[in-house]
Coordinates of N, CA and C in Angstrom, one line a residue:
X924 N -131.1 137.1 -116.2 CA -131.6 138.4 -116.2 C -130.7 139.2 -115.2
X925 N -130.3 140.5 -115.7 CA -129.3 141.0 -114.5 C -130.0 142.6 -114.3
X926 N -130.1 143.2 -113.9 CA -130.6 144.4 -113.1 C -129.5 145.5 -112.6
X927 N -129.4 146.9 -113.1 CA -128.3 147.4 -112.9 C -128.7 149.2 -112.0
X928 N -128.1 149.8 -111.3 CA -128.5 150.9 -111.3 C -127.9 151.8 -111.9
X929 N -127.9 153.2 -111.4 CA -127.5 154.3 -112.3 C -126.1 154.4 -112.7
X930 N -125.2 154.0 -111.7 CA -123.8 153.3 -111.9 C -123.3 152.3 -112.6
X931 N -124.4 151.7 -113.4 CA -124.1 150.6 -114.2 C -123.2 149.4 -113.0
X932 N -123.9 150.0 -112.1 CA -123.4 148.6 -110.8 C -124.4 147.1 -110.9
X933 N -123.9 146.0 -111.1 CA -125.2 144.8 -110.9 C -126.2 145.1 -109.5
X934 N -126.8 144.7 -109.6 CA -128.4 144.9 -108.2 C -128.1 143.7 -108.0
X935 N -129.1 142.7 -109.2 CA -129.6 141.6 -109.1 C -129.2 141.0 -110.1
X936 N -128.5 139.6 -110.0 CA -128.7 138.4 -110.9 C -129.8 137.3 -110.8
X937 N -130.5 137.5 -111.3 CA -131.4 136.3 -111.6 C -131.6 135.0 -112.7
X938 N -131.4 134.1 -112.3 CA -131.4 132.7 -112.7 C -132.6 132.1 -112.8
X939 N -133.0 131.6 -114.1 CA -134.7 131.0 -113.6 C -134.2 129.1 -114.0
X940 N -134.7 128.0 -113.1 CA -134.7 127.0 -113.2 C -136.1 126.7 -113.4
X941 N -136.6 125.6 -113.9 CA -138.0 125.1 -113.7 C -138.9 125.7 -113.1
X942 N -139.0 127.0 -113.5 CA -139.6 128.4 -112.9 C -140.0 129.4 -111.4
X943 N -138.4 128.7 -111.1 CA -137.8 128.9 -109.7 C -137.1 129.7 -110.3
X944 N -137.0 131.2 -109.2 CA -136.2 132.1 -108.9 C -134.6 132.2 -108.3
X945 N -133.8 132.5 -109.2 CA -132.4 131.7 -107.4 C -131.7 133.5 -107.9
X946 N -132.1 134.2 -107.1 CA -131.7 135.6 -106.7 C -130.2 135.6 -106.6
X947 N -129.2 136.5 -106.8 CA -128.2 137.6 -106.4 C -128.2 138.6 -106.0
X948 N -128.3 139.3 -105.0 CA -128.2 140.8 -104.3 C -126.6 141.4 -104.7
X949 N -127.0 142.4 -105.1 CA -125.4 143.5 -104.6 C -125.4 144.8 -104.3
X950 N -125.3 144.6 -102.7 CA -125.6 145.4 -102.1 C -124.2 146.7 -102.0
X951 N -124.8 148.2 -102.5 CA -123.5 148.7 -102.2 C -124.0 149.8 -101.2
X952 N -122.6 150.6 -100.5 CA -122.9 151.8 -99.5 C -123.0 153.5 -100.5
X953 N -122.9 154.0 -99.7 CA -123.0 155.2 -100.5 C -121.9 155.8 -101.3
X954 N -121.0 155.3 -101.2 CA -119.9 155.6 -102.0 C -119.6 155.0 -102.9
X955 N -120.7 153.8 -103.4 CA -120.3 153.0 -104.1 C -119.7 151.4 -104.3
X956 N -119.4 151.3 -103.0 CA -118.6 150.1 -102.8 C -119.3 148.8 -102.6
X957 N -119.0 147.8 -102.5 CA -119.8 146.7 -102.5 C -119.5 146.4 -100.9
X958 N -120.9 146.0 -100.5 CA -120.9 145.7 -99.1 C -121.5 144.4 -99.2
X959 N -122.4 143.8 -99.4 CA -122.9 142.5 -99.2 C -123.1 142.0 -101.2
X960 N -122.7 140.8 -101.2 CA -123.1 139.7 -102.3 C -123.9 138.4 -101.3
X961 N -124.9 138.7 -101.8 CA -126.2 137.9 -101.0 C -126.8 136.7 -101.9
X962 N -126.0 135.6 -102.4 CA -126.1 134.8 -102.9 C -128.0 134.0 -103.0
X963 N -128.2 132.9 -103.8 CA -130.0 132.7 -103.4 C -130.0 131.9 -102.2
X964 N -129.1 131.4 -101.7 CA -129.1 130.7 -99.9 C -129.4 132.1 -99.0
X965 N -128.8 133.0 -99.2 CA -129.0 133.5 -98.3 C -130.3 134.8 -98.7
X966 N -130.4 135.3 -100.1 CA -131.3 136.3 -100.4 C -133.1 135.6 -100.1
X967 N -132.9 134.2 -100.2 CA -134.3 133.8 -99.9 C -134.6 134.0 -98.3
X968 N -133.4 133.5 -97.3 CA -133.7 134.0 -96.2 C -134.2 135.3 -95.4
X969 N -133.2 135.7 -96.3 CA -133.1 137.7 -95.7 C -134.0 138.7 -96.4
X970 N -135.0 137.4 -97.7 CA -136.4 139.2 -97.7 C -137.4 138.5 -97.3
X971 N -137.1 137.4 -95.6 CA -138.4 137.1 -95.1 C -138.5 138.4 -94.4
X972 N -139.7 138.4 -93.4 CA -140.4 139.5 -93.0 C -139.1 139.7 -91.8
X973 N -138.7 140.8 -91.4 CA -138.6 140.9 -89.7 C -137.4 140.4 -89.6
X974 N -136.4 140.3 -90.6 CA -134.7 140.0 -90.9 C -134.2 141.2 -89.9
X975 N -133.2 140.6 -89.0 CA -132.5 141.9 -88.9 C -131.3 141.0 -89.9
X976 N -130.3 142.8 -90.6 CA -129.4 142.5 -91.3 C -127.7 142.5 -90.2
X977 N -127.6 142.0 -89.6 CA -126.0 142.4 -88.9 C -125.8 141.1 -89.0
X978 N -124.2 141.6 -89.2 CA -123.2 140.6 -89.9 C -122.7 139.8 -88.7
X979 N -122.5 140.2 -87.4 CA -122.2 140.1 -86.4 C -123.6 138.9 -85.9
X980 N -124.9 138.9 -85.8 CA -125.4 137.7 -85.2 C -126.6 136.9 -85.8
X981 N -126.6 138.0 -87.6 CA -127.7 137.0 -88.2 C -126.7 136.0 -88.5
X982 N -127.4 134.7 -88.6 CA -126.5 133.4 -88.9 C -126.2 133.0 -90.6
X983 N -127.7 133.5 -91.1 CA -127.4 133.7 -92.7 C -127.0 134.4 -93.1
X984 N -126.3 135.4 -92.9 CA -125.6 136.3 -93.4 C -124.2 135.9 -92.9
X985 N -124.0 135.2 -92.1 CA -122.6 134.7 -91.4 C -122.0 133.0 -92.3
X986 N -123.3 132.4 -92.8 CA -123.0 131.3 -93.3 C -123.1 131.5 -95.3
X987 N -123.9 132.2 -95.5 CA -123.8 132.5 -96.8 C -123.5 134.2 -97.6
X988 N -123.7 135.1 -97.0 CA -123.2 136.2 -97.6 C -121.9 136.5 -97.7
X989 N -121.3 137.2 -99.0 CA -119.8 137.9 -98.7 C -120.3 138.8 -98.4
X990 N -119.1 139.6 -97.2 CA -119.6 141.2 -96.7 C -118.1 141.7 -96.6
X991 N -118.1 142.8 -97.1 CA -117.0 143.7 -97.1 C -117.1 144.9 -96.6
X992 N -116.0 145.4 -96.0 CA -116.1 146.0 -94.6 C -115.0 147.7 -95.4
X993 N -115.2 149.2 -95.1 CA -113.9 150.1 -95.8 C -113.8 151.1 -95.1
X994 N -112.8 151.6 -95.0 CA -112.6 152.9 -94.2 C -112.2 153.4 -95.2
X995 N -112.2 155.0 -94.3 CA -112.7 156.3 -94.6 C -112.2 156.6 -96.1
X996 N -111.1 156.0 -96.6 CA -110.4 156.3 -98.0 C -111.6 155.1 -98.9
X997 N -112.3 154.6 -98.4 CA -113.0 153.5 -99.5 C -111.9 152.1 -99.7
X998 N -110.7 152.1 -98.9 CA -110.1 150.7 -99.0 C -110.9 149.7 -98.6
X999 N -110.7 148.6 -99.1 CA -111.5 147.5 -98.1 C -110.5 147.0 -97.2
X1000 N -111.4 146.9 -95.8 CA -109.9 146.3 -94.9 C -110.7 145.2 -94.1
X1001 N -111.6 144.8 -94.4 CA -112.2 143.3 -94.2 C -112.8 142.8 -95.2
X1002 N -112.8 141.3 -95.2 CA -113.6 140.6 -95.8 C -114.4 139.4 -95.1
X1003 N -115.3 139.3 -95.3 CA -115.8 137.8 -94.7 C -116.5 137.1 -96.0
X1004 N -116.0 135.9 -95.7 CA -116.6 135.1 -97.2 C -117.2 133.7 -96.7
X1005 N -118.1 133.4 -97.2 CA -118.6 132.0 -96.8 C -117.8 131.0 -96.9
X1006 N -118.0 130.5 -95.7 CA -117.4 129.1 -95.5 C -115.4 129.5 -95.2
X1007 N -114.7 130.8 -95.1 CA -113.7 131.1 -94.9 C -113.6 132.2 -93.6
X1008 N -112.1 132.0 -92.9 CA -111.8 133.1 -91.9 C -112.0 134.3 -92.6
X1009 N -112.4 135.7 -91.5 CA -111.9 136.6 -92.1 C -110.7 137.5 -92.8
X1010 N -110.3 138.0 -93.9 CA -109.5 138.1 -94.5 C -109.2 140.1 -93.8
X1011 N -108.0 140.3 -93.3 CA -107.9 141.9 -92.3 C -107.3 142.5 -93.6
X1012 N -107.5 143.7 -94.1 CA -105.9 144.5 -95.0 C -105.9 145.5 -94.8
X1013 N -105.0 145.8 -94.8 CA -103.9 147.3 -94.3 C -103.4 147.6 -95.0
X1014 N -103.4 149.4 -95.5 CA -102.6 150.1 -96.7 C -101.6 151.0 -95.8
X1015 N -100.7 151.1 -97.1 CA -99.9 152.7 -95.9 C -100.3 153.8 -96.8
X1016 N -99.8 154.8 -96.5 CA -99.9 156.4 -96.2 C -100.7 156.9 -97.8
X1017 N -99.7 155.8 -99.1 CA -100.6 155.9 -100.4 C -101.4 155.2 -100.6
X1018 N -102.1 154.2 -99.8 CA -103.4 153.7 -100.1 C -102.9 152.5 -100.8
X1019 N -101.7 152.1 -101.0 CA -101.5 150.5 -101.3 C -101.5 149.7 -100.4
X1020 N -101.8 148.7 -100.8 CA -102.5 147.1 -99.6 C -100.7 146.6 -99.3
X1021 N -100.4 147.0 -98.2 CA -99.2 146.8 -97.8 C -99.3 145.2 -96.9
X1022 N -100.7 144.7 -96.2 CA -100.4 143.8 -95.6 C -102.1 142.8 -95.5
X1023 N -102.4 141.8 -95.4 CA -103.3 141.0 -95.4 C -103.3 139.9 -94.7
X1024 N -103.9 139.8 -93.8 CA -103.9 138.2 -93.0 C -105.2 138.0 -92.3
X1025 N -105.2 136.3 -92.6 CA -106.6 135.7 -92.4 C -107.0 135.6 -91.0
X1026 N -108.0 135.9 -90.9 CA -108.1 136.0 -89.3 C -108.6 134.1 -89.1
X1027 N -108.7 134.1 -87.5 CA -108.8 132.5 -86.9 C -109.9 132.8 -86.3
X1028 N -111.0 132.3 -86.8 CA -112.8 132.7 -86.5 C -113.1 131.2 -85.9
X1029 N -112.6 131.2 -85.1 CA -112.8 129.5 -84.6 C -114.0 129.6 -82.9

């Protein structure tokens, strides 16, 4: 079952197993863009009560969400992906991805 809003953007993917729920979030900002893919590891954690959401010191959001990060043109110029460093990108002056490198999250 998939869930869309007025954008015809996905919300929610939902999977039913042995009549278990396993959720997908897709979370976007106001412009549209995709900011968090909240997999069911982490979507079961984060609609307990009293979540804070920062990417920076929840741990489930750090071990199971992708979060993507954009400045002011809507480029993306972070990524953080589960189980991987973060990914930096840099456009020039026309907004093409001139450069990418993985950061060392150690």
């Amino acid at each position: 079952m998939t869930f869309y809003n007025n954008l015809d953007q996905i919300l929610l993917e939902r999977k039913v197993d042995n009549d278990i729920n396993y959720d997908t979030y897709y979370v976007y900002d106001d412009f549209g863009n995709l900011r968090f893919v909240l997999p069911p590891a982490a979507s079961d954690a984060l609609t307990a009560v009293n979540v804070i959401w920062d990417i920076t010191s929840n741990q489930v959001l750090k071990d199971y969400a992708f979060y993507y990060q954009y400045d002011g043109k809507n480029n993306c110029i972070l990524k953080k992906l589960p189980g991987c460093n973060d990914i930096e990108m840099r456009y020039d002056m026309s907004e093409r991805l001139i450069f990418s490198k993985m950061e060392n999250n150690n």
